[in-house]
Every structure is written in C-alpha cells, then in structure tokens.
mmCIF file of C-alpha atoms and ligand atoms in Angstrom:
data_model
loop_
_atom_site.group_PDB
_atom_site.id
_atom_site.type_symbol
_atom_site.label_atom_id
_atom_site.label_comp_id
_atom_site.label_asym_id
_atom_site.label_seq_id
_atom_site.Cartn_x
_atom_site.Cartn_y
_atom_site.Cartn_z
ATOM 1 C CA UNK A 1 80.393 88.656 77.654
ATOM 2 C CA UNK A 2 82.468 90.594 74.971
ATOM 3 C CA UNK A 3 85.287 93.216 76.105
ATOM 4 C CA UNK A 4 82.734 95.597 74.195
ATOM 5 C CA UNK A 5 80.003 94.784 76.367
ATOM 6 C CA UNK A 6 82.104 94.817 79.662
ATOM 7 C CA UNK A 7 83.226 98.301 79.053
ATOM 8 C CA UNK A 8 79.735 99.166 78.098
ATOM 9 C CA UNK A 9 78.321 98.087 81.506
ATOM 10 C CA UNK A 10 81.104 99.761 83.330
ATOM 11 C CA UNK A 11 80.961 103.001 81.512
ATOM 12 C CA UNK A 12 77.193 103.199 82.431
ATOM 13 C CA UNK A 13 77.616 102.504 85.924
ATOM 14 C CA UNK A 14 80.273 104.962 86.094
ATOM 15 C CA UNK A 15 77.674 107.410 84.796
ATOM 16 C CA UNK A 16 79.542 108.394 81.053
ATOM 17 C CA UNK A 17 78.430 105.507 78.712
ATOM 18 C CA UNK A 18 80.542 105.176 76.085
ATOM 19 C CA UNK A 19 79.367 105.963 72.583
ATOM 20 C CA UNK A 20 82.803 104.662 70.961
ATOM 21 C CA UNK A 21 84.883 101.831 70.637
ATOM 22 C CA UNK A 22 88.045 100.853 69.683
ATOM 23 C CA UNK A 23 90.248 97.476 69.261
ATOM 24 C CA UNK A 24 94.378 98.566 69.517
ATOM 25 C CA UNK A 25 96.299 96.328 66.952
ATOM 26 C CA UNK A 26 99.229 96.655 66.433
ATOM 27 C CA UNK A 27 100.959 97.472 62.736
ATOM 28 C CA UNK A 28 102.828 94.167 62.769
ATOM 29 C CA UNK A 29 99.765 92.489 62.967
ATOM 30 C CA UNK A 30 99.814 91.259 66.478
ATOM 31 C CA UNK A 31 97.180 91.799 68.846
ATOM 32 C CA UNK A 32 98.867 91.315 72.088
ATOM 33 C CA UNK A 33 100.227 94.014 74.148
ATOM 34 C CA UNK A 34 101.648 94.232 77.690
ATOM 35 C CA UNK A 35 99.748 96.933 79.635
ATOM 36 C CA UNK A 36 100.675 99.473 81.651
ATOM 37 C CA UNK A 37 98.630 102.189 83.553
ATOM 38 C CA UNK A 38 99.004 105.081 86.026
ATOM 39 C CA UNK A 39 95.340 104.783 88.143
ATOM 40 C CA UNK A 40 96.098 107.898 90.020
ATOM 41 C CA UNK A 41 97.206 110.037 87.396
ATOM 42 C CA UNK A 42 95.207 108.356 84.621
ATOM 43 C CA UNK A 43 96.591 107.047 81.673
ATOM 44 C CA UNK A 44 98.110 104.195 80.169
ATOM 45 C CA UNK A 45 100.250 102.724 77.501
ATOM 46 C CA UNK A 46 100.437 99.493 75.482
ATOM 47 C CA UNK A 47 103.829 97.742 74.057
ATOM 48 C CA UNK A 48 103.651 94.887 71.949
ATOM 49 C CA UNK A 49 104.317 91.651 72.583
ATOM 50 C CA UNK A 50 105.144 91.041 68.946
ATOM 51 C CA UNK A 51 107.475 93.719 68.133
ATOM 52 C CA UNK A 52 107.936 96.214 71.399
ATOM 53 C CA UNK A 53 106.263 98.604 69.489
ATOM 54 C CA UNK A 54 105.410 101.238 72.461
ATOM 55 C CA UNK A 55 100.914 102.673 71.969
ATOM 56 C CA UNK A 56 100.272 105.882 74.147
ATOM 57 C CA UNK A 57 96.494 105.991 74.680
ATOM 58 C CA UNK A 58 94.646 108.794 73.851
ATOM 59 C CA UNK A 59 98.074 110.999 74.328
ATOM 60 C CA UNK A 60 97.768 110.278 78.145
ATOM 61 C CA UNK A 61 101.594 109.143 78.373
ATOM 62 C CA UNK A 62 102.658 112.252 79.325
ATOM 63 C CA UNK A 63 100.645 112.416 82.755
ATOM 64 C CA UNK A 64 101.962 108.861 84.188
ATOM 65 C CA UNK A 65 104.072 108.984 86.941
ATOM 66 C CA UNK A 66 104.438 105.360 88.068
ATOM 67 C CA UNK A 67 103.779 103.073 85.203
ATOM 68 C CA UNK A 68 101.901 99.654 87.039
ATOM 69 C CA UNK A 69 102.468 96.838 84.427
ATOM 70 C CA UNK A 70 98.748 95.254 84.268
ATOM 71 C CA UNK A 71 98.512 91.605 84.666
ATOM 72 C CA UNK A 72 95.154 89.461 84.645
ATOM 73 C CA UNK A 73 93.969 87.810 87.743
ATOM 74 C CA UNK A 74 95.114 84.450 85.865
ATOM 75 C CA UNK A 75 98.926 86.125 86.034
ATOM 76 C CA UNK A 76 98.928 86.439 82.206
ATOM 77 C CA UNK A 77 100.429 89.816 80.768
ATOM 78 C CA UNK A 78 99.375 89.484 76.951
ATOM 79 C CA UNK A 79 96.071 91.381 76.783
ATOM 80 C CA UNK A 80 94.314 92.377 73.879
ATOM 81 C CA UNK A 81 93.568 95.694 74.415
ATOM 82 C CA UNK A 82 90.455 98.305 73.622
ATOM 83 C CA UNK A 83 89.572 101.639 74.145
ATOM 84 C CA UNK A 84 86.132 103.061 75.057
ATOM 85 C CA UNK A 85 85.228 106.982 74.931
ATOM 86 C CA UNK A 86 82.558 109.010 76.272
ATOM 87 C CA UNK A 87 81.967 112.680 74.971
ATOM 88 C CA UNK A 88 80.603 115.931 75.761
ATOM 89 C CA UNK A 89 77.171 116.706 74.169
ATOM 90 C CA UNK A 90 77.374 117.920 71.043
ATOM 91 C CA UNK A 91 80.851 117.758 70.840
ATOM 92 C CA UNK A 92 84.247 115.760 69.718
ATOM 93 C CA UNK A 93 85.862 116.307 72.548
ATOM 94 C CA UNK A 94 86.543 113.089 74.958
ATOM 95 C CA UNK A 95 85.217 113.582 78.613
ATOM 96 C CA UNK A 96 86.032 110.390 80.159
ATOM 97 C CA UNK A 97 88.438 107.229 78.402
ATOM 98 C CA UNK A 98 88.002 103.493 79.326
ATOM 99 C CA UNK A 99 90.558 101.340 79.121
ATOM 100 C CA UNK A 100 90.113 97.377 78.845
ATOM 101 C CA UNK A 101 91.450 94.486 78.024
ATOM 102 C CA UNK A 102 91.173 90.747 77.489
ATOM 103 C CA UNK A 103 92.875 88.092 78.030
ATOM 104 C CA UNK A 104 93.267 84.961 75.682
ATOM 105 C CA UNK A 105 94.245 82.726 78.273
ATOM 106 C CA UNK A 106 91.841 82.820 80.719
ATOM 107 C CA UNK A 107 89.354 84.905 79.013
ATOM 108 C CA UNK A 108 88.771 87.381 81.416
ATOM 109 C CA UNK A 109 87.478 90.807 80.204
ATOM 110 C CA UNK A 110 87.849 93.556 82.198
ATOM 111 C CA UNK A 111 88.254 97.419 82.986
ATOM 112 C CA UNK A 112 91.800 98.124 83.634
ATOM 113 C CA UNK A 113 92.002 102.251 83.951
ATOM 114 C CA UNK A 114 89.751 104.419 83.384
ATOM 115 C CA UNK A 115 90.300 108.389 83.243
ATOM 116 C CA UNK A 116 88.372 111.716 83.103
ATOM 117 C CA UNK A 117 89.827 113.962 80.260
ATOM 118 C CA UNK A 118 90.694 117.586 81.751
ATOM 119 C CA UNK A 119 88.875 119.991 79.050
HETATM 120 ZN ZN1 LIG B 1 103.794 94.807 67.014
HETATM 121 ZN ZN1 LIG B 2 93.662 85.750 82.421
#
C-alpha cells in the first residue's frame, strides 16, 4: 500500500475521488514535517522537521482554530506528507482536499484530515 493508493481508496469511499496528487517537500530538501490539523474546522499545516519551515495547505491556515499536532499510532511525529484533491466537473476549482501522511518509522499510511472546500 502506497500513501497514493491509501488516499485513493479513502477519497472514493468518501464519494470525491481524487484526480490529483501531491508529495509536500520541503525547499531544504527534507521530507519530514510535523503535522498539524483542525478536523472540525478543516485544515492543516506542515512545519519541517529540518528547518521549521511553517507549509499552509491549500491556504486553509486561516480557518484553524485549535491546531491538533498529528502523531502516528506508533507515537512518531515525522510524517511525510501528501496532498490529494478532488474537483468540480469541468472545473479548477478544489471541492474536497485530502490530507495524508506516512510515516517512516512504522510505515503506516494514512488519512489524517480531510476537508470540503466552501465554493
Ligand atoms: Zn525544511
Ligand atoms: Zn508510525
């Protein structure tokens, strides 16, 4: 199972299948981020393990009221982070994001937040 392929199958079941995909890295070069996400609000932000660099997903920053750092069943806060879209028909705009993430110590792939973008 790929992170890919795990936000693939949850995207379907959720009923908006994503149709892109998208690995954060980081511009230092690092790959590992700390997670954290707002489930009610919907959103989510990475910083970098590397260099504290701060990622706002998809602009979503902005709506997060309490930030839950992310941590993999395994305890492990370095995740390796992707984003998965789903669009309207016909059109650019994003109608639901997927956010997911992987962890190189256990190898666990999984979901972590998951939001429906207000037109
Ligand atoms: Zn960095
Ligand atoms: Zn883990």
């Amino acid at each position: 199972m790929s992170l890919k392929k795990e936000i693939e199958r949850y995207s379907n079941l959720n009923g908006y299948p994503t149709t892109s995909y998208e690995e954060l890295n980081c511009d230092c070069g690092s790959k590992e981020f700390r997670l954290y996400s707002d489930d009610d609000e919907g959103g989510a932000f990475g910083i970098c393990v590397t260099c504290n660099s701060e990622y706002d997903i998809e602009n979503s920053r902005e709506y997060i009221e309490e930030a839950l750092n992310n941590v993999c069943n395994c305890d492990s806060e370095l995740l390796s982070l992707a984003v998965g879209k789903a669009f309207y028909p016909e059109s650019n705009e994003s109608r639901w994001v997927y956010v997911g993430a992987h962890c190189g110590k256990c190898g666990l792939d999984g979901v972590y937040v998951d939001w429906k973008q207000s037109a």
